[in-house]
Coordinates of N, CA and C in Angstrom, one line a residue:
X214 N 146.3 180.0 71.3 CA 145.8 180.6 70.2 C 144.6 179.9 69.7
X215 N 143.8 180.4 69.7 CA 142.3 180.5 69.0 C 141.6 180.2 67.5
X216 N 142.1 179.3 66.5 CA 142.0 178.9 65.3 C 140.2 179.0 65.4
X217 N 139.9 179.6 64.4 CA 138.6 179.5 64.1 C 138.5 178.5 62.1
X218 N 137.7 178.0 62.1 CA 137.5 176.8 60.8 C 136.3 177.9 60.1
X219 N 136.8 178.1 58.8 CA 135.4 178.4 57.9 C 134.7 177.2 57.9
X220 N 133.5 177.7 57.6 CA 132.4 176.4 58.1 C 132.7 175.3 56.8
X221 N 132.8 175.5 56.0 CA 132.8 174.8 54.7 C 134.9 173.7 54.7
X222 N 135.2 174.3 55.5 CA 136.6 173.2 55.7 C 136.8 171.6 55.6
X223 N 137.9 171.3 54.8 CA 138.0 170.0 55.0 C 139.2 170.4 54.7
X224 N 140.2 169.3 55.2 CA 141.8 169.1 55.2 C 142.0 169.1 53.6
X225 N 143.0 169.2 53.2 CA 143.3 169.1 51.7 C 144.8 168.5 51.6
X226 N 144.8 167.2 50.6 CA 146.2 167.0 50.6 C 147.3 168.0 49.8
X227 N 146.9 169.6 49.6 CA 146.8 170.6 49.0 C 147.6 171.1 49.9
X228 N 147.2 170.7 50.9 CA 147.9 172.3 52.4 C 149.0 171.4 53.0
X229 N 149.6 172.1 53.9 CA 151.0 171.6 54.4 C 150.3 170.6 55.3
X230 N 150.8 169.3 55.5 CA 150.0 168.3 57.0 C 150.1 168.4 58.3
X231 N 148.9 168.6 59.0 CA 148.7 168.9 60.4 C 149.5 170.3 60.6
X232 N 149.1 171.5 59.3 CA 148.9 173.0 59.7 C 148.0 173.1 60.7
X233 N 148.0 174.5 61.3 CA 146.2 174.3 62.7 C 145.5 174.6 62.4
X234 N 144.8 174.6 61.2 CA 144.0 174.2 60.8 C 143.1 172.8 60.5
X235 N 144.0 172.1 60.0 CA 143.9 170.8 60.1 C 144.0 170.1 61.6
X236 N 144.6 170.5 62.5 CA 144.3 170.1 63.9 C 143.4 170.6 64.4
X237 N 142.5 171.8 64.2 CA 141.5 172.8 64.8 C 140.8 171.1 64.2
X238 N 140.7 171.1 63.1 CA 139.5 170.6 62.4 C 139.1 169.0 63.2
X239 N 140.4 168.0 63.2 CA 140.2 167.0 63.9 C 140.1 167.0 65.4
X240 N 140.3 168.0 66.2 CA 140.4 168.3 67.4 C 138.7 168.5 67.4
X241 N 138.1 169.6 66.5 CA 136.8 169.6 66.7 C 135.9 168.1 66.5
X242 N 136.5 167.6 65.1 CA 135.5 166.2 65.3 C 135.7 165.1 66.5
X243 N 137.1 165.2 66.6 CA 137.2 164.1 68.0 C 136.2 165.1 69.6
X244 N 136.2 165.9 69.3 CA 135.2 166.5 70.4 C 133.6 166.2 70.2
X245 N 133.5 166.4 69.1 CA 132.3 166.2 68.7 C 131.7 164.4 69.2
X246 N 132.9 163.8 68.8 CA 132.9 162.6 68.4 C 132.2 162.4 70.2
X247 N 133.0 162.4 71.0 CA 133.2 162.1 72.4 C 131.9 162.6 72.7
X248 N 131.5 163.9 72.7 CA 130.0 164.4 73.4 C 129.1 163.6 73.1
X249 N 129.4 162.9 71.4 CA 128.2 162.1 71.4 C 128.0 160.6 72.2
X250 N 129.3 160.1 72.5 CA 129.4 158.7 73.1 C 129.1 159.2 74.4
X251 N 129.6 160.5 74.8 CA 128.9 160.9 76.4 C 127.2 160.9 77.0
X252 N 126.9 161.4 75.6 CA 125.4 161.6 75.3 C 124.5 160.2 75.6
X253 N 125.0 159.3 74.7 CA 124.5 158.0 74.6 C 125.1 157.3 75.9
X254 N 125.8 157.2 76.4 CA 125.9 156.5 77.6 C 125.3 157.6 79.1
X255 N 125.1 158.4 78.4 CA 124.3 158.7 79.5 C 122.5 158.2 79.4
X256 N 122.2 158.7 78.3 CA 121.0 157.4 77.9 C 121.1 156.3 78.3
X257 N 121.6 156.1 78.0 CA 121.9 154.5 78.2 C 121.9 153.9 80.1
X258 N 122.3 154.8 80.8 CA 122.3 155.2 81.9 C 121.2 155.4 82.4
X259 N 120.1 156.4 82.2 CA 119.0 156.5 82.3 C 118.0 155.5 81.7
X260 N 118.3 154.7 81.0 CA 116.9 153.6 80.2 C 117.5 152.6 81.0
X261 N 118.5 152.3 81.7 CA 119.1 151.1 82.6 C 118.0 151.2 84.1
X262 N 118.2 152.6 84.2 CA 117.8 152.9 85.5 C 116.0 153.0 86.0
X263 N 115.5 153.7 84.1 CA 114.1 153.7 84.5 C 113.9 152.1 83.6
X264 N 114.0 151.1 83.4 CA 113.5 149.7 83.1 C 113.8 148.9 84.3
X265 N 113.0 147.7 84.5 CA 112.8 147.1 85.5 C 113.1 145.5 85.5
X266 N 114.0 145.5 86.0 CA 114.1 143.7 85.4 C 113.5 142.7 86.7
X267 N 112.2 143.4 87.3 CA 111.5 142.5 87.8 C 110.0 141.8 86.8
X268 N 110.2 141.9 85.6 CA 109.2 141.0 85.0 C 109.1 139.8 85.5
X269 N 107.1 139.9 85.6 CA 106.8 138.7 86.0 C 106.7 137.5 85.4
X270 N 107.2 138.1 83.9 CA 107.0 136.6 83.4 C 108.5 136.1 83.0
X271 N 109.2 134.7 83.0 CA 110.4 134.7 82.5 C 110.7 135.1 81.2
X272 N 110.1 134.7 80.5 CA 110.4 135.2 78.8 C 110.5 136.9 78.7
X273 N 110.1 137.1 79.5 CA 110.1 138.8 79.4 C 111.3 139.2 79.8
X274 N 111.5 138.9 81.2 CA 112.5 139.0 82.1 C 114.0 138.7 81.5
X275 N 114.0 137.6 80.2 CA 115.3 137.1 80.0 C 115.5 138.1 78.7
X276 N 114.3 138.7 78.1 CA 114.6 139.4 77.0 C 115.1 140.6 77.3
X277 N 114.9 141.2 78.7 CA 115.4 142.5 79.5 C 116.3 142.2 79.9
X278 N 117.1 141.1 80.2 CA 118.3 141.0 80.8 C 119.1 141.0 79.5
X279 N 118.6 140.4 78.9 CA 119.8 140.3 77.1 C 120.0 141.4 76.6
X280 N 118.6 142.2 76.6 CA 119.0 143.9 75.9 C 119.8 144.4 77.0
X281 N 119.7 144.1 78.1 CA 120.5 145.0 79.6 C 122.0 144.9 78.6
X282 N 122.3 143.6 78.9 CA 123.2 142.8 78.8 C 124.2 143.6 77.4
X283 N 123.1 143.7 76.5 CA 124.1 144.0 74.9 C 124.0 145.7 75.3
X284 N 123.2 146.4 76.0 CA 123.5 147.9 76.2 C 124.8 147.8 76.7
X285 N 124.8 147.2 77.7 CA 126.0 147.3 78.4 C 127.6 146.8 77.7
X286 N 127.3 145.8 77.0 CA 128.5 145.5 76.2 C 129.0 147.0 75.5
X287 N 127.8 147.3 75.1 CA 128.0 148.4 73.8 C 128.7 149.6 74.2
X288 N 128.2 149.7 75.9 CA 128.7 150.9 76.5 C 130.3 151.1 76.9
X289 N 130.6 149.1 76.9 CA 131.6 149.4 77.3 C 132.7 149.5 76.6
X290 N 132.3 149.4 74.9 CA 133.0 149.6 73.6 C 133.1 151.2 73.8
X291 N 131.7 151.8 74.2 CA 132.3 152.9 73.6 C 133.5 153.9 74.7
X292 N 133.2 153.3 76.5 CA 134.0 153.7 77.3 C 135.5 153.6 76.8
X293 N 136.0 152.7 76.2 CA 137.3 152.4 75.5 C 137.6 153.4 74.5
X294 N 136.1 153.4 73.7 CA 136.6 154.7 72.2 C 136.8 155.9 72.6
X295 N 135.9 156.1 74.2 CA 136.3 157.7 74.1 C 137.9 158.0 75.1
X296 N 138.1 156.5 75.6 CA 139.4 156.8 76.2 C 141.1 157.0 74.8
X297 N 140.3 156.2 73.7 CA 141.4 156.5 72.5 C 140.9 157.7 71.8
X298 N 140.1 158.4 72.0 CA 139.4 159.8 71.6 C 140.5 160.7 73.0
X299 N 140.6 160.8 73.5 CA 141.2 161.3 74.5 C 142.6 161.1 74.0
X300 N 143.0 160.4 73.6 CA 144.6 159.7 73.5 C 145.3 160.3 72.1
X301 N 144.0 160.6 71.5 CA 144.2 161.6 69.9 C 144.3 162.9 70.1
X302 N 143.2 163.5 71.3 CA 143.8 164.7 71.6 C 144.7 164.9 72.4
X303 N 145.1 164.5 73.0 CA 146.4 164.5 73.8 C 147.5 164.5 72.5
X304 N 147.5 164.0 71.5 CA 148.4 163.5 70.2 C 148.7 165.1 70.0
X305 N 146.9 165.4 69.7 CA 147.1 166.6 69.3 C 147.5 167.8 69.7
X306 N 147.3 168.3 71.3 CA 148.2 168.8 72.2 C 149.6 168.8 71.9
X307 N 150.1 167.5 71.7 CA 151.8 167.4 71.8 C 152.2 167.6 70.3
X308 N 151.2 167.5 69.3 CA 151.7 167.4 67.9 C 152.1 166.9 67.3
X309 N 152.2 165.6 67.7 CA 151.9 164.0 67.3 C 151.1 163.5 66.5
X310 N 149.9 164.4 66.3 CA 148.6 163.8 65.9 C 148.7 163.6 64.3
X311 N 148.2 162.6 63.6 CA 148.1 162.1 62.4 C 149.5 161.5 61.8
X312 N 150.5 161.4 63.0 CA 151.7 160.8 62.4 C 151.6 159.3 62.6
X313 N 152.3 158.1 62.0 CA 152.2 156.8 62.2 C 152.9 156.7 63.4
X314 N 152.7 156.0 64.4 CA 153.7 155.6 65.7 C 154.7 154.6 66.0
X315 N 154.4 154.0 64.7 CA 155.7 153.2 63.9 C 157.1 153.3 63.7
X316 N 155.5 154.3 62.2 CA 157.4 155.1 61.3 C 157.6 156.3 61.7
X317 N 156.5 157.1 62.2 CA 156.8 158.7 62.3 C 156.4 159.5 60.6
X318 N 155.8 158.8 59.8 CA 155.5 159.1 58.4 C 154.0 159.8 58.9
X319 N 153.8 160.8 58.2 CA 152.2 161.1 57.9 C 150.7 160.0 58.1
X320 N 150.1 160.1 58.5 CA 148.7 158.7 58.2 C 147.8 160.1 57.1
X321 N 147.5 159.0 56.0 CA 146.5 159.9 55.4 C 145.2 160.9 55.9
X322 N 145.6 161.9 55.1 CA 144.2 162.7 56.0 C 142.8 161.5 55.6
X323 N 143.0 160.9 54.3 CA 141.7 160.3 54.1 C 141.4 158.9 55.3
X324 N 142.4 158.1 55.8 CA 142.2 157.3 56.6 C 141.8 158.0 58.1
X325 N 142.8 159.5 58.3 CA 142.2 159.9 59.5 C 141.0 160.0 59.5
X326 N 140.1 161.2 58.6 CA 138.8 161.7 58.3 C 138.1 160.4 59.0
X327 N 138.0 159.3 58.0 CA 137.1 158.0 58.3 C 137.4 157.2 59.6
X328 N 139.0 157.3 60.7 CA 139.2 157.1 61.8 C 140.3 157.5 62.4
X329 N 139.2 158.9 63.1 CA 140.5 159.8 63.4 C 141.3 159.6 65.0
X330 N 141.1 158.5 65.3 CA 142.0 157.9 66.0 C 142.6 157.0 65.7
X331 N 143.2 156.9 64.3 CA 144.3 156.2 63.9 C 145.4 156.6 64.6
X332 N 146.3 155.6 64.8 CA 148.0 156.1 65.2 C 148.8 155.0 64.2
X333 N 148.3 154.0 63.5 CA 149.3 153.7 62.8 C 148.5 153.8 61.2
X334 N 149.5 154.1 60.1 CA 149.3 154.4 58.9 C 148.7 152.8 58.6
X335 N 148.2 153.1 57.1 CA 147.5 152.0 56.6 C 148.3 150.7 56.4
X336 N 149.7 151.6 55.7 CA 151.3 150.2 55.8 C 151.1 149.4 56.9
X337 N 151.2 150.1 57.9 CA 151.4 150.1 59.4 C 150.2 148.8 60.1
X338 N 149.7 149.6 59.8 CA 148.5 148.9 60.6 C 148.2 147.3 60.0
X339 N 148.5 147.1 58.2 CA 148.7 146.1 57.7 C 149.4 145.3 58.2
X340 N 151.1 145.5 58.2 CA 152.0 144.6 59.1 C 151.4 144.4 60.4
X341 N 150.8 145.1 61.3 CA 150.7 144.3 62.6 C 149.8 143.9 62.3
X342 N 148.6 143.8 61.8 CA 147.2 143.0 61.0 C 148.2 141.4 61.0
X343 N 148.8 141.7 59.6 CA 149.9 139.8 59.5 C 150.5 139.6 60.7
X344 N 151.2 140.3 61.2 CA 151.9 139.7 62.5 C 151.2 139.2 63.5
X345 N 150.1 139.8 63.6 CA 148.9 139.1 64.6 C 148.5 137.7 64.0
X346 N 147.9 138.2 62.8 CA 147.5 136.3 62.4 C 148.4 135.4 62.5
X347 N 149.9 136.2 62.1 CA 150.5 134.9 61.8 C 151.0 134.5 63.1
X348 N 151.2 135.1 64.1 CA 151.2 134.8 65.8 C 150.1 133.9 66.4
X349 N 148.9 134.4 65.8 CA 147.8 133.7 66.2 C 147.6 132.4 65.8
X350 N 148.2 132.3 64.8 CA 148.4 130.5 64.0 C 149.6 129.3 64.9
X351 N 150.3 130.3 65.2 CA 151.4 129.6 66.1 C 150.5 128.5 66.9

């Protein structure tokens, strides 16, 4: 089934949570989201390919290997974001999407909106936040 969004939509803590509407809507931004990380690493792909890291001089040559170097880091953050962009719509397929994977409680629409590949609520995400540090102090 074919949900179309009035252009003017935003989720409302007003409407029932994750109606299809509200999945139409995150479904479209996590798509959106993805074309653009595809977009830029494909740039990023092409500026790799047409720059030249045979500069003749070293100071040049180390400054093109650094920028190589941080593109590539960057690329490979975002190769990870679109694989948890993928992992949201698949949520959203099964209808999972916007629940905690904790408790199974709701995650705010306002925390999704700002990262809509949350899987754990803000509670949620807190406790393993402490459990990490305090693991990491051990």
């Amino acid at each position: 089934m074919m949900i179309t969004l009035p252009p003017d939509y935003k989720p409302s803590d007003d409407e029932e949570f994750m109606n299809p509407l509200q999945q139409e809507y995150f479904r479209q931004k996590l798509e959106n989201w993805r074309s653009e990380l595809l977009d830029e690493a494909s740039e990023t792909r092409q500026h790799l390919q047409e720059t030249s890291s045979l500069e003749p001089d070293l100071a040049d040559r180390a400054s093109v290997e650094t920028e190589r170097s941080l593109e590539l880091r960057t690329r490979d953050r975002a190769r990870k974001l679109i694989a948890k962009i993928d992992d949201a719509l698949e949520r959203i397929e099964l209808g999972t999407y916007g629940y905690c994977e904790e408790t199974e409680e709701p995650i705010s629409l306002r925390r999704l909106e700002a990262r809509p590949i949350a899987t754990l609520s803000i509670e949620a995400q807190e406790r393993h936040e402490r459990m990490e540090r305090t693991h990491r102090d051990d």
